Amino acid sequence: MDLSPLWISLKIAAGATIITFVLGIIVARAVSNMKRGKAIVDSIMSIPLVLPPTVVGFLVLIAMGSNSFIGKALGSIGIDVIFTVWGGIIASTIVSFPIMYRSTRGAIDQVDPNLIAVGRTLGMGEWKIFRKVVVPNAWPGIAAATVLSFARALGEFGATIMVAGNIPGKTRTMSVAIYSFMQSGNREKAYVWVGIIVAFSVTILILMNLFTQSFGRRKK
């Protein structure tokens, strides 16, 4: 059995999760500290949640295609994004980012303001307060958001097939493989990949719940 869709899916999901983890925390912190315009920024950051994934993929294809400014700039230095794993990572990052951002921002907003005030009283800078006070207290929410973002990126189909394509052994993910096998009438292989994705998703959710419960018990 060709396992390349599994490895490609894991590679894309891992890359997208790393990017969304970093960007999600940075943006969530910046928006939480905003005095005005939070609703507008929240709406902008959440757009990929309400758009169909194929539309997201189409927009990425237009923005980073060979005829676009970004595509030409990358092409001039020998970097291709469209129909590559990197294209899949970019598409999955955009689709899963709102989950990371919204969950992280919610966790940060739930941190007791008195703890932050104590840090400032002790002379801690804002960045140190964020690292030493905010992140440790918001960690269960951040960790849950990271896991859910990984699961979302792992099963992404619409945006990925638009940007990365369906190249066997190169960009074909598990979701795309299921679609391809169903189109060709090979239902047995499609069922196998469905089972693999379901097993991964259930395992991820179980581990997330176990971690959250364990963290809650330690805090008590």
Coordinates of N, CA and C in Angstrom, one line a residue:
M1 N 0.8 -1.2 0.0 CA 0.0 0.0 0.0 C 0.9 1.3 0.0
D2 N 0.6 2.2 -0.9 CA 1.3 3.5 -0.9 C 0.9 4.3 0.2
L3 N 1.9 4.6 1.1 CA 1.6 5.4 2.3 C 2.0 6.9 2.2
S4 N 2.3 7.2 0.9 CA 2.8 8.6 0.7 C 1.7 9.6 1.1
P5 N 0.4 9.4 0.9 CA -0.6 10.4 1.3 C -0.6 10.7 2.9
L6 N -0.2 9.6 3.6 CA -0.1 9.8 5.1 C 1.0 10.7 5.4
W7 N 2.2 10.4 4.9 CA 3.4 11.2 5.2 C 3.2 12.7 4.7
I8 N 2.6 12.8 3.5 CA 2.4 14.2 3.0 C 1.4 14.9 3.8
S9 N 0.4 14.3 4.3 CA -0.6 14.9 5.1 C 0.0 15.4 6.5
L10 N 0.8 14.5 7.0 CA 1.5 14.8 8.3 C 2.5 15.9 8.1
K11 N 3.2 15.9 7.0 CA 4.2 17.0 6.7 C 3.4 18.4 6.6
I12 N 2.4 18.4 5.8 CA 1.6 19.6 5.6 C 1.0 20.1 6.9
A13 N 0.4 19.1 7.7 CA -0.3 19.5 8.9 C 0.7 20.0 10.0
A14 N 1.9 19.3 10.0 CA 2.9 19.8 11.0 C 3.4 21.2 10.6
G15 N 3.7 21.4 9.4 CA 4.2 22.7 8.9 C 3.2 23.8 9.2
A16 N 1.9 23.5 8.9 CA 0.8 24.5 9.1 C 0.6 24.8 10.6
T17 N 0.7 23.7 11.4 CA 0.5 23.9 12.9 C 1.6 24.7 13.5
I18 N 2.9 24.5 13.1 CA 4.0 25.3 13.6 C 3.8 26.8 13.3
I19 N 3.4 27.1 12.0 CA 3.1 28.5 11.6 C 2.0 29.1 12.3
T20 N 0.8 28.4 12.4 CA -0.3 28.9 13.1 C -0.1 29.1 14.6
F21 N 0.7 28.2 15.2 CA 1.0 28.3 16.6 C 1.7 29.6 16.9
V22 N 2.8 29.9 16.1 CA 3.5 31.1 16.3 C 2.7 32.4 16.0
L23 N 2.1 32.4 14.8 CA 1.3 33.5 14.4 C 0.1 33.7 15.3
G24 N -0.6 32.6 15.6 CA -1.8 32.7 16.4 C -1.6 33.3 17.8
I25 N -0.5 32.9 18.5 CA -0.2 33.5 19.8 C 0.2 35.0 19.6
I26 N 1.0 35.3 18.6 CA 1.5 36.7 18.5 C 0.3 37.6 18.2
V27 N -0.6 37.2 17.2 CA -1.7 38.0 16.8 C -2.7 38.1 18.0
A28 N -3.0 37.0 18.7 CA -3.9 37.0 19.8 C -3.5 37.9 20.9
R29 N -2.2 37.9 21.2 CA -1.6 38.8 22.2 C -1.8 40.3 21.8
A30 N -1.5 40.5 20.5 CA -1.6 41.9 20.0 C -3.0 42.4 20.0
V31 N -4.0 41.6 19.6 CA -5.4 42.0 19.6 C -5.9 42.1 21.0
S32 N -5.5 41.3 21.9 CA -6.0 41.4 23.3 C -5.5 42.7 24.0
N33 N -4.4 43.2 23.5 CA -3.9 44.5 24.1 C -4.5 45.7 23.4
M34 N -5.2 45.5 22.4 CA -5.8 46.6 21.6 C -6.9 47.3 22.5
K35 N -7.0 48.6 22.4 CA -8.0 49.3 23.1 C -9.3 49.5 22.2
R36 N -9.1 49.6 20.9 CA -10.2 49.8 19.9 C -10.0 48.9 18.7
G37 N -11.1 48.6 18.1 CA -11.0 47.9 16.8 C -10.9 46.4 16.9
K38 N -11.1 45.8 18.1 CA -11.0 44.4 18.3 C -12.0 43.6 17.4
A39 N -13.2 44.1 17.4 CA -14.3 43.5 16.6 C -13.9 43.4 15.1
I40 N -13.4 44.5 14.6 CA -13.0 44.5 13.2 C -11.9 43.5 12.9
V41 N -10.9 43.5 13.8 CA -9.7 42.6 13.6 C -10.2 41.1 13.7
D42 N -11.1 40.9 14.7 CA -11.6 39.5 14.9 C -12.3 39.1 13.7
S43 N -13.1 39.9 13.1 CA -13.8 39.6 11.8 C -12.9 39.3 10.7
I44 N -11.8 40.0 10.6 CA -10.9 39.8 9.5 C -10.1 38.5 9.7
M45 N -9.7 38.2 10.9 CA -9.0 37.0 11.2 C -9.9 35.7 11.1
S46 N -11.2 35.9 11.2 CA -12.1 34.8 11.1 C -12.7 34.5 9.8
I47 N -12.3 35.3 8.8 CA -12.9 35.2 7.4 C -12.7 33.8 6.9
P48 N -11.5 33.1 7.0 CA -11.4 31.7 6.5 C -12.3 30.7 7.1
L49 N -12.9 31.0 8.3 CA -13.9 30.1 8.9 C -15.2 30.1 8.1
V50 N -15.6 31.2 7.6 CA -16.9 31.3 6.9 C -16.8 31.2 5.4
L51 N -15.6 31.3 4.9 CA -15.5 31.0 3.4 C -15.3 29.5 3.1
P52 N -15.9 29.0 2.0 CA -15.6 27.7 1.7 C -14.1 27.4 1.4
P53 N -13.6 26.3 1.8 CA -12.2 26.1 1.6 C -11.7 26.2 0.2
T54 N -12.6 25.9 -0.8 CA -12.2 26.0 -2.2 C -12.0 27.5 -2.6
V55 N -12.8 28.3 -2.0 CA -12.7 29.8 -2.2 C -11.4 30.3 -1.6
V56 N -11.0 29.8 -0.4 CA -9.7 30.2 0.2 C -8.6 29.7 -0.7
G57 N -8.7 28.5 -1.2 CA -7.7 28.0 -2.1 C -7.6 28.7 -3.4
F58 N -8.7 29.1 -3.9 CA -8.7 29.9 -5.2 C -8.0 31.3 -5.0
L59 N -8.3 31.9 -3.8 CA -7.7 33.2 -3.5 C -6.2 33.1 -3.4
V60 N -5.8 32.0 -2.7 CA -4.3 31.8 -2.6 C -3.7 31.5 -3.9
L61 N -4.4 30.8 -4.8 CA -3.9 30.5 -6.1 C -3.7 31.7 -6.9
I62 N -4.7 32.7 -6.8 CA -4.6 33.9 -7.5 C -3.5 34.8 -6.9
A63 N -3.3 34.8 -5.6 CA -2.3 35.6 -4.9 C -0.9 35.2 -5.2
M64 N -0.8 33.8 -5.3 CA 0.6 33.3 -5.3 C 0.9 32.5 -6.6
G65 N 0.0 32.7 -7.6 CA 0.2 32.0 -8.9 C 1.4 32.6 -9.6
S66 N 1.8 31.9 -10.7 CA 3.0 32.3 -11.5 C 2.8 33.7 -12.1
N67 N 1.6 34.2 -12.3 CA 1.3 35.5 -12.9 C 1.1 36.6 -11.9
S68 N 1.1 36.3 -10.6 CA 0.9 37.3 -9.6 C 2.2 37.9 -9.2
F69 N 2.2 39.0 -8.5 CA 3.4 39.7 -8.0 C 4.2 38.8 -7.1
I70 N 3.5 38.2 -6.1 CA 4.2 37.3 -5.2 C 4.8 36.1 -5.9
G71 N 4.0 35.5 -6.8 CA 4.5 34.4 -7.6 C 5.7 34.7 -8.4
K72 N 5.7 35.8 -9.1 CA 6.8 36.2 -9.9 C 8.1 36.5 -9.0
A73 N 7.8 37.1 -7.9 CA 9.0 37.4 -7.0 C 9.6 36.1 -6.4
L74 N 8.8 35.2 -6.1 CA 9.3 33.9 -5.6 C 9.9 33.1 -6.7
G75 N 9.3 33.2 -7.9 CA 9.9 32.5 -9.0 C 11.3 33.0 -9.5
S76 N 11.5 34.3 -9.2 CA 12.8 34.9 -9.6 C 13.9 34.4 -8.8
I77 N 13.6 33.8 -7.6 CA 14.6 33.3 -6.7 C 14.5 31.7 -6.6
G78 N 13.8 31.2 -7.6 CA 13.7 29.7 -7.7 C 12.8 29.0 -6.8
I79 N 11.8 29.7 -6.2 CA 10.9 29.1 -5.3 C 9.5 28.9 -5.9
D80 N 9.0 27.7 -6.0 CA 7.7 27.4 -6.5 C 6.8 27.0 -5.3
V81 N 5.6 27.6 -5.3 CA 4.6 27.3 -4.2 C 3.5 26.5 -4.7
I82 N 2.9 26.9 -5.8 CA 1.7 26.2 -6.4 C 2.1 24.8 -6.8
F83 N 1.2 23.9 -6.5 CA 1.4 22.5 -6.8 C 2.6 21.9 -6.1
T84 N 2.9 22.3 -4.9 CA 4.0 21.8 -4.1 C 3.5 21.6 -2.7
V85 N 4.3 20.9 -1.9 CA 3.9 20.7 -0.5 C 3.8 22.1 0.2
W86 N 4.7 23.0 -0.1 CA 4.6 24.3 0.5 C 3.3 25.0 0.2
G87 N 2.7 24.8 -1.0 CA 1.4 25.3 -1.3 C 0.4 24.7 -0.4
G88 N 0.5 23.4 -0.1 CA -0.5 22.8 0.8 C -0.3 23.3 2.2
I89 N 0.9 23.6 2.6 CA 1.1 24.1 4.0 C 0.5 25.5 4.1
I90 N 0.7 26.4 3.1 CA 0.2 27.7 3.1 C -1.4 27.7 3.1
A91 N -2.0 26.8 2.3 CA -3.4 26.7 2.3 C -4.0 26.2 3.6
S92 N -3.3 25.2 4.2 CA -3.8 24.6 5.4 C -3.6 25.6 6.6
T93 N -2.5 26.4 6.5 CA -2.3 27.4 7.5 C -3.4 28.5 7.5
I94 N -3.8 28.9 6.4 CA -4.8 29.9 6.3 C -6.2 29.4 6.8
V95 N -6.5 28.2 6.5 CA -7.7 27.6 6.9 C -7.8 27.3 8.4
S96 N -6.6 26.8 9.0 CA -6.6 26.5 10.4 C -6.3 27.6 11.3
F97 N -5.7 28.7 10.8 CA -5.3 29.8 11.6 C -6.4 30.4 12.5
P98 N -7.7 30.6 12.0 CA -8.7 31.2 12.8 C -9.0 30.3 14.1
I99 N -8.9 29.0 14.0 CA -9.1 28.2 15.1 C -8.1 28.5 16.2
M100 N -6.8 28.5 15.8 CA -5.7 28.8 16.7 C -5.9 30.2 17.3
Y101 N -6.2 31.2 16.5 CA -6.3 32.6 16.9 C -7.4 32.8 17.9
R102 N -8.6 32.3 17.5 CA -9.8 32.6 18.4 C -9.7 31.9 19.7
S103 N -9.2 30.6 19.7 CA -9.1 29.9 20.9 C -8.0 30.5 21.8
T104 N -6.9 30.8 21.2 CA -5.8 31.4 22.0 C -6.2 32.8 22.6
R105 N -6.9 33.6 21.8 CA -7.3 34.9 22.3 C -8.3 34.7 23.4
G106 N -9.2 33.7 23.3 CA -10.2 33.5 24.4 C -9.5 33.0 25.7
A107 N -8.4 32.2 25.5 CA -7.7 31.7 26.7 C -6.9 32.9 27.3
I108 N -6.3 33.8 26.5 CA -5.6 34.9 27.1 C -6.5 35.9 27.8
D109 N -7.7 36.1 27.2 CA -8.7 37.0 27.8 C -9.2 36.5 29.2
Q110 N -9.1 35.2 29.4 CA -9.6 34.6 30.6 C -8.6 34.6 31.8
V111 N -7.4 35.0 31.5 CA -6.4 35.1 32.5 C -6.7 36.2 33.5
D112 N -6.6 35.9 34.8 CA -7.0 36.9 35.8 C -6.2 38.2 35.7
P113 N -6.9 39.3 35.5 CA -6.2 40.6 35.4 C -5.3 41.0 36.6
N114 N -5.7 40.4 37.8 CA -5.0 40.7 39.0 C -3.6 40.1 38.9
L115 N -3.4 39.0 38.3 CA -2.1 38.4 38.1 C -1.2 39.3 37.3
I116 N -1.8 39.8 36.2 CA -1.0 40.7 35.4 C -0.6 42.0 36.1
A117 N -1.6 42.5 36.9 CA -1.3 43.7 37.7 C -0.2 43.5 38.7
V118 N -0.2 42.3 39.3 CA 0.9 41.9 40.3 C 2.2 41.9 39.6
G119 N 2.3 41.3 38.4 CA 3.5 41.3 37.6 C 4.0 42.7 37.3
R120 N 3.1 43.6 37.0 CA 3.5 45.0 36.7 C 4.0 45.7 38.0
T121 N 3.4 45.3 39.1 CA 3.8 45.9 40.4 C 5.2 45.5 40.7
L122 N 5.6 44.2 40.4 CA 6.9 43.7 40.6 C 7.9 44.2 39.6
G123 N 7.5 45.0 38.7 CA 8.5 45.6 37.8 C 8.7 44.8 36.5
M124 N 7.9 43.8 36.3 CA 8.1 43.0 35.1 C 7.6 43.8 33.8
G125 N 8.3 43.6 32.7 CA 7.9 44.2 31.5 C 6.8 43.4 30.9
E126 N 6.1 44.0 29.8 CA 5.0 43.4 29.2 C 5.3 42.1 28.6
W127 N 6.4 42.0 27.9 CA 6.8 40.7 27.3 C 7.1 39.6 28.3
K128 N 7.7 40.0 29.4 CA 8.0 39.1 30.5 C 6.7 38.6 31.2
I129 N 5.8 39.6 31.4 CA 4.5 39.2 31.9 C 3.8 38.2 31.0
F130 N 3.9 38.4 29.7 CA 3.2 37.5 28.8 C 3.8 36.1 28.9
R131 N 5.1 36.0 29.0 CA 5.8 34.7 29.0 C 5.7 34.0 30.3
K132 N 5.7 34.8 31.4 CA 5.8 34.2 32.8 C 4.4 34.1 33.4
V133 N 3.5 34.9 33.0 CA 2.2 35.0 33.7 C 1.0 34.5 32.7
V134 N 0.9 35.2 31.6 CA -0.2 34.9 30.7 C -0.1 33.5 30.1
V135 N 1.0 33.2 29.4 CA 1.1 31.9 28.7 C 0.9 30.7 29.6
P136 N 1.5 30.7 30.8 CA 1.3 29.5 31.7 C -0.1 29.3 32.1
N137 N -0.8 30.5 32.4 CA -2.2 30.4 32.8 C -3.2 30.1 31.6
A138 N -2.8 30.5 30.4 CA -3.6 30.3 29.3 C -3.2 29.0 28.5
W139 N -2.2 28.3 29.0 CA -1.7 27.1 28.3 C -2.7 26.1 27.9
P140 N -3.6 25.6 28.8 CA -4.6 24.6 28.4 C -5.4 25.0 27.1
G141 N -5.8 26.3 27.0 CA -6.5 26.8 25.8 C -5.6 26.8 24.6
I142 N -4.3 27.2 24.8 CA -3.4 27.3 23.7 C -3.1 25.9 23.2
A143 N -2.9 25.0 24.1 CA -2.6 23.6 23.7 C -3.8 23.0 23.0
A144 N -5.0 23.2 23.5 CA -6.2 22.7 22.8 C -6.3 23.3 21.4
A145 N -6.0 24.5 21.3 CA -6.1 25.2 20.0 C -5.1 24.6 19.0
T146 N -3.9 24.3 19.5 CA -2.9 23.8 18.7 C -3.3 22.4 18.1
V147 N -3.8 21.6 19.0 CA -4.2 20.2 18.6 C -5.4 20.3 17.6
L148 N -6.3 21.2 17.8 CA -7.5 21.3 16.9 C -7.0 21.9 15.6
S149 N -6.0 22.8 15.6 CA -5.5 23.3 14.3 C -4.8 22.2 13.6
F150 N -4.0 21.4 14.3 CA -3.4 20.2 13.6 C -4.4 19.3 12.9
A151 N -5.5 19.0 13.7 CA -6.5 18.1 13.2 C -7.2 18.7 12.0
R152 N -7.4 20.0 12.0 CA -8.0 20.7 10.9 C -7.1 20.7 9.7
A153 N -5.9 21.0 9.9 CA -4.9 20.9 8.7 C -4.7 19.5 8.2
L154 N -4.8 18.5 9.1 CA -4.6 17.2 8.6 C -5.7 16.7 7.7
G155 N -6.9 17.2 7.9 CA -8.0 16.7 7.1 C -8.4 17.7 6.0
E156 N -7.7 18.8 5.8 CA -8.1 19.8 4.8 C -8.1 19.2 3.4
F157 N -9.1 19.6 2.6 CA -9.3 19.1 1.3 C -9.4 20.2 0.3
G158 N -10.4 21.0 0.4 CA -10.7 22.0 -0.6 C -9.6 23.0 -1.0
A159 N -9.1 23.6 0.0 CA -8.0 24.6 -0.2 C -6.7 23.9 -0.7
T160 N -6.5 22.7 -0.1 CA -5.2 22.0 -0.5 C -5.2 21.5 -1.9
I161 N -6.4 21.0 -2.4 CA -6.4 20.5 -3.8 C -6.3 21.6 -4.8
M162 N -6.8 22.8 -4.4 CA -6.8 24.0 -5.3 C -5.3 24.5 -5.4
V163 N -4.6 24.5 -4.3 CA -3.3 25.1 -4.3 C -2.2 24.1 -4.6
A164 N -2.3 22.9 -3.9 CA -1.2 21.9 -4.0 C -1.5 20.9 -5.1
G165 N -2.8 20.7 -5.5 CA -3.1 19.8 -6.5 C -3.2 18.4 -6.0
N166 N -3.2 17.4 -7.0 CA -3.4 16.0 -6.7 C -2.3 15.2 -7.4
I167 N -1.1 15.4 -7.0 CA 0.0 14.7 -7.7 C 0.4 13.5 -6.8
P168 N 0.2 12.3 -7.2 CA 0.5 11.1 -6.4 C 2.0 11.1 -6.0
G169 N 2.2 10.9 -4.7 CA 3.6 10.8 -4.2 C 4.2 12.1 -4.0
K170 N 3.6 13.2 -4.3 CA 4.1 14.5 -4.2 C 3.3 15.5 -3.4
T171 N 2.0 15.6 -3.8 CA 1.1 16.5 -3.1 C -0.2 15.9 -2.7
R172 N -0.4 14.6 -3.0 CA -1.7 14.0 -2.7 C -1.8 13.6 -1.2
T173 N -2.7 14.3 -0.5 CA -2.9 14.1 0.9 C -3.9 12.9 1.1
M174 N -4.2 12.6 2.3 CA -5.2 11.5 2.6 C -6.6 11.9 2.1
S175 N -7.0 13.2 2.4 CA -8.3 13.6 2.0 C -8.4 13.6 0.4
V176 N -7.4 14.0 -0.2 CA -7.4 14.0 -1.7 C -7.4 12.6 -2.2
A177 N -6.6 11.7 -1.5 CA -6.6 10.3 -2.0 C -8.0 9.7 -1.9
I178 N -8.7 10.0 -0.8 CA -10.1 9.5 -0.7 C -10.9 9.9 -1.9
Y179 N -10.8 11.2 -2.2 CA -11.6 11.7 -3.3 C -11.2 11.0 -4.6
S180 N -9.9 10.9 -4.8 CA -9.4 10.2 -6.1 C -9.9 8.8 -6.2
F181 N -9.8 8.0 -5.1 CA -10.2 6.6 -5.1 C -11.7 6.5 -5.3
M182 N -12.5 7.4 -4.7 CA -13.9 7.3 -4.9 C -14.2 7.7 -6.4
Q183 N -13.5 8.6 -7.0 CA -13.8 9.0 -8.4 C -13.4 7.9 -9.3
S184 N -12.4 7.1 -9.0 CA -12.0 6.0 -9.8 C -12.7 4.7 -9.5
G185 N -13.6 4.7 -8.5 CA -14.4 3.5 -8.2 C -13.7 2.5 -7.3
N186 N -12.5 2.9 -6.7 CA -11.7 2.0 -5.8 C -12.2 2.3 -4.4
R187 N -13.3 1.8 -4.0 CA -13.9 2.2 -2.7 C -13.1 1.5 -1.6
E188 N -12.5 0.4 -1.8 CA -11.8 -0.3 -0.8 C -10.7 0.5 -0.2
K189 N -9.9 1.1 -1.1 CA -8.8 2.0 -0.7 C -9.3 3.3 0.0
A190 N -10.4 3.8 -0.6 CA -11.0 5.0 0.0 C -11.4 4.7 1.5
Y191 N -12.0 3.5 1.7 CA -12.4 3.1 3.1 C -11.2 3.1 4.0
V192 N -10.1 2.5 3.5 CA -8.9 2.4 4.3 C -8.5 3.8 4.8
W193 N -8.4 4.7 3.8 CA -7.9 6.1 4.2 C -8.9 6.8 5.1
V194 N -10.2 6.6 4.9 CA -11.2 7.1 5.8 C -11.0 6.6 7.2
G195 N -10.7 5.3 7.3 CA -10.5 4.8 8.6 C -9.2 5.4 9.3
I196 N -8.2 5.6 8.5 CA -6.9 6.2 9.0 C -7.2 7.6 9.5
I197 N -7.9 8.4 8.7 CA -8.2 9.8 9.1 C -9.0 9.8 10.4
V198 N -10.1 9.0 10.4 CA -10.9 8.9 11.6 C -10.1 8.5 12.8
A199 N -9.2 7.5 12.7 CA -8.4 7.0 13.8 C -7.5 8.2 14.3
F200 N -6.9 8.9 13.4 CA -6.0 10.0 13.8 C -6.8 11.1 14.5
S201 N -8.0 11.4 14.0 CA -8.8 12.5 14.6 C -9.3 12.1 16.0
V202 N -9.8 10.9 16.1 CA -10.2 10.4 17.4 C -9.1 10.4 18.4
T203 N -7.9 9.9 18.0 CA -6.8 9.9 18.9 C -6.4 11.3 19.3
I204 N -6.4 12.2 18.4 CA -6.0 13.6 18.7 C -6.9 14.2 19.7
L205 N -8.2 14.0 19.6 CA -9.2 14.5 20.5 C -9.1 13.9 21.9
I206 N -8.8 12.6 21.9 CA -8.7 11.9 23.2 C -7.5 12.4 23.9
L207 N -6.3 12.6 23.2 CA -5.1 13.1 23.9 C -5.3 14.5 24.3
M208 N -6.1 15.3 23.6 CA -6.3 16.7 24.0 C -7.2 16.7 25.3
N209 N -8.2 15.9 25.3 CA -9.0 15.9 26.5 C -8.3 15.4 27.8
L210 N -7.4 14.4 27.5 CA -6.6 13.8 28.6 C -5.6 14.9 29.2
F211 N -5.0 15.6 28.2 CA -4.1 16.7 28.6 C -4.8 17.8 29.4
T212 N -6.0 18.2 28.9 CA -6.7 19.2 29.6 C -7.1 18.8 31.0
Q213 N -7.6 17.6 31.1 CA -8.0 17.1 32.5 C -6.8 17.0 33.4
S214 N -5.7 16.5 32.9 CA -4.5 16.4 33.7 C -4.0 17.7 34.2
F215 N -4.0 18.7 33.3 CA -3.6 20.1 33.6 C -4.5 20.6 34.7
G216 N -5.8 20.4 34.5 CA -6.8 20.9 35.5 C -6.5 20.3 36.9
R217 N -6.2 19.0 37.0 CA -6.0 18.3 38.2 C -4.7 18.8 38.9
R218 N -3.7 19.1 38.1 CA -2.4 19.7 38.6 C -2.6 21.0 39.2
K219 N -3.5 21.9 38.6 CA -3.7 23.2 39.1 C -4.5 23.1 40.5
K220 N -5.3 22.1 40.6 CA -6.0 22.0 41.9 C -5.1 21.5 43.0

